[in-house]
């Protein structure tokens, strides 16, 4: 049970060991250590292709999530019966897109990757932002996750207000 972290892009150098450690910290905060999780880092071209195929939005974005449990309600944990069901799903990180945001806003890339990964994990756990109410609920959850992350690590991360939420 763990995290499969793949870097399929060559545009932005990333520190995979740090990202893996940050993902493990997020999993600990959420109590989802027993679940498998895939994190795939891609460039703008690939994230745009995926976004176009699955969401009919032909633009690059920061994060796309593909939950194993598609009907999970926010705040509820999956109840796997079989070992094969100990999977939350996959998160595609648009690393090049995130880097461009970081350059525009003078943010740390690895901190921003942790924030968008937390956002992606929230999607895997049933959180959505199709409505203002859903967005508020998801933002509250992200605030909690990142405040715990900050407490444990000494960092000062906050939810990003751009990126994925542009698609609401």
PDB file of C-alpha atoms in Angstrom, residues 26 62-63 98 101-102 105 107-108 111-120 122 129 135-150 155-166:
ATOM      1  CA  UNK A  26      -0.992  14.387   3.441  1.00  0.00           C
ATOM      2  CA  UNK A  62      -2.989  22.261 -12.640  1.00  0.00           C
ATOM      3  CA  UNK A  63      -4.552  18.990 -11.492  1.00  0.00           C
ATOM      4  CA  UNK A  98       1.827  24.925 -11.864  1.00  0.00           C
ATOM      5  CA  UNK A 101       1.503  29.991 -11.966  1.00  0.00           C
ATOM      6  CA  UNK A 102       4.347  30.008  -9.459  1.00  0.00           C
ATOM      7  CA  UNK A 105       2.828  34.811  -8.335  1.00  0.00           C
ATOM      8  CA  UNK A 107       5.423  31.016  -5.231  1.00  0.00           C
ATOM      9  CA  UNK A 108       7.561  28.000  -4.393  1.00  0.00           C
ATOM     10  CA  UNK A 111       4.876  24.004  -2.041  1.00  0.00           C
ATOM     11  CA  UNK A 112       2.398  24.642  -4.859  1.00  0.00           C
ATOM     12  CA  UNK A 113       2.666  20.993  -5.989  1.00  0.00           C
ATOM     13  CA  UNK A 114       1.813  19.914  -2.438  1.00  0.00           C
ATOM     14  CA  UNK A 115      -1.213  22.246  -2.422  1.00  0.00           C
ATOM     15  CA  UNK A 116      -2.560  21.000  -5.763  1.00  0.00           C
ATOM     16  CA  UNK A 117      -1.908  17.401  -4.678  1.00  0.00           C
ATOM     17  CA  UNK A 118      -4.002  18.041  -1.546  1.00  0.00           C
ATOM     18  CA  UNK A 119      -6.721  19.426  -3.833  1.00  0.00           C
ATOM     19  CA  UNK A 120      -6.493  16.330  -6.031  1.00  0.00           C
ATOM     20  CA  UNK A 122      -9.849  15.870  -1.894  1.00  0.00           C
ATOM     21  CA  UNK A 129     -16.710  22.255  -6.624  1.00  0.00           C
ATOM     22  CA  UNK A 135     -16.566  24.829  -3.274  1.00  0.00           C
ATOM     23  CA  UNK A 136     -16.893  26.170   0.284  1.00  0.00           C
ATOM     24  CA  UNK A 137     -16.961  22.636   1.710  1.00  0.00           C
ATOM     25  CA  UNK A 138     -13.908  21.615  -0.312  1.00  0.00           C
ATOM     26  CA  UNK A 139     -12.003  24.788   0.584  1.00  0.00           C
ATOM     27  CA  UNK A 140     -12.693  24.182   4.289  1.00  0.00           C
ATOM     28  CA  UNK A 141     -11.296  20.662   3.955  1.00  0.00           C
ATOM     29  CA  UNK A 142      -8.218  21.912   2.118  1.00  0.00           C
ATOM     30  CA  UNK A 143      -7.670  24.587   4.779  1.00  0.00           C
ATOM     31  CA  UNK A 144      -7.789  21.905   7.473  1.00  0.00           C
ATOM     32  CA  UNK A 145      -5.402  19.601   5.594  1.00  0.00           C
ATOM     33  CA  UNK A 146      -2.898  22.362   4.894  1.00  0.00           C
ATOM     34  CA  UNK A 147      -3.052  23.782   8.433  1.00  0.00           C
ATOM     35  CA  UNK A 148      -2.228  20.292   9.758  1.00  0.00           C
ATOM     36  CA  UNK A 149       0.500  19.938   7.137  1.00  0.00           C
ATOM     37  CA  UNK A 150       1.940  23.311   8.181  1.00  0.00           C
ATOM     38  CA  UNK A 155       5.714  25.241   6.210  1.00  0.00           C
ATOM     39  CA  UNK A 156       3.149  27.952   5.472  1.00  0.00           C
ATOM     40  CA  UNK A 157       1.042  26.581   2.616  1.00  0.00           C
ATOM     41  CA  UNK A 158      -2.435  27.852   1.703  1.00  0.00           C
ATOM     42  CA  UNK A 159      -5.005  26.660  -0.839  1.00  0.00           C
ATOM     43  CA  UNK A 160      -4.541  28.130  -4.298  1.00  0.00           C
ATOM     44  CA  UNK A 161      -7.436  30.264  -5.412  1.00  0.00           C
ATOM     45  CA  UNK A 162      -6.594  29.828  -9.098  1.00  0.00           C
ATOM     46  CA  UNK A 163      -6.055  26.780 -11.240  1.00  0.00           C
ATOM     47  CA  UNK A 164      -8.601  24.036 -10.691  1.00  0.00           C
ATOM     48  CA  UNK A 165     -11.135  26.440  -9.249  1.00  0.00           C
ATOM     49  CA  UNK A 166     -11.151  28.393 -12.532  1.00  0.00           C
TER      50      UNK A 166
END
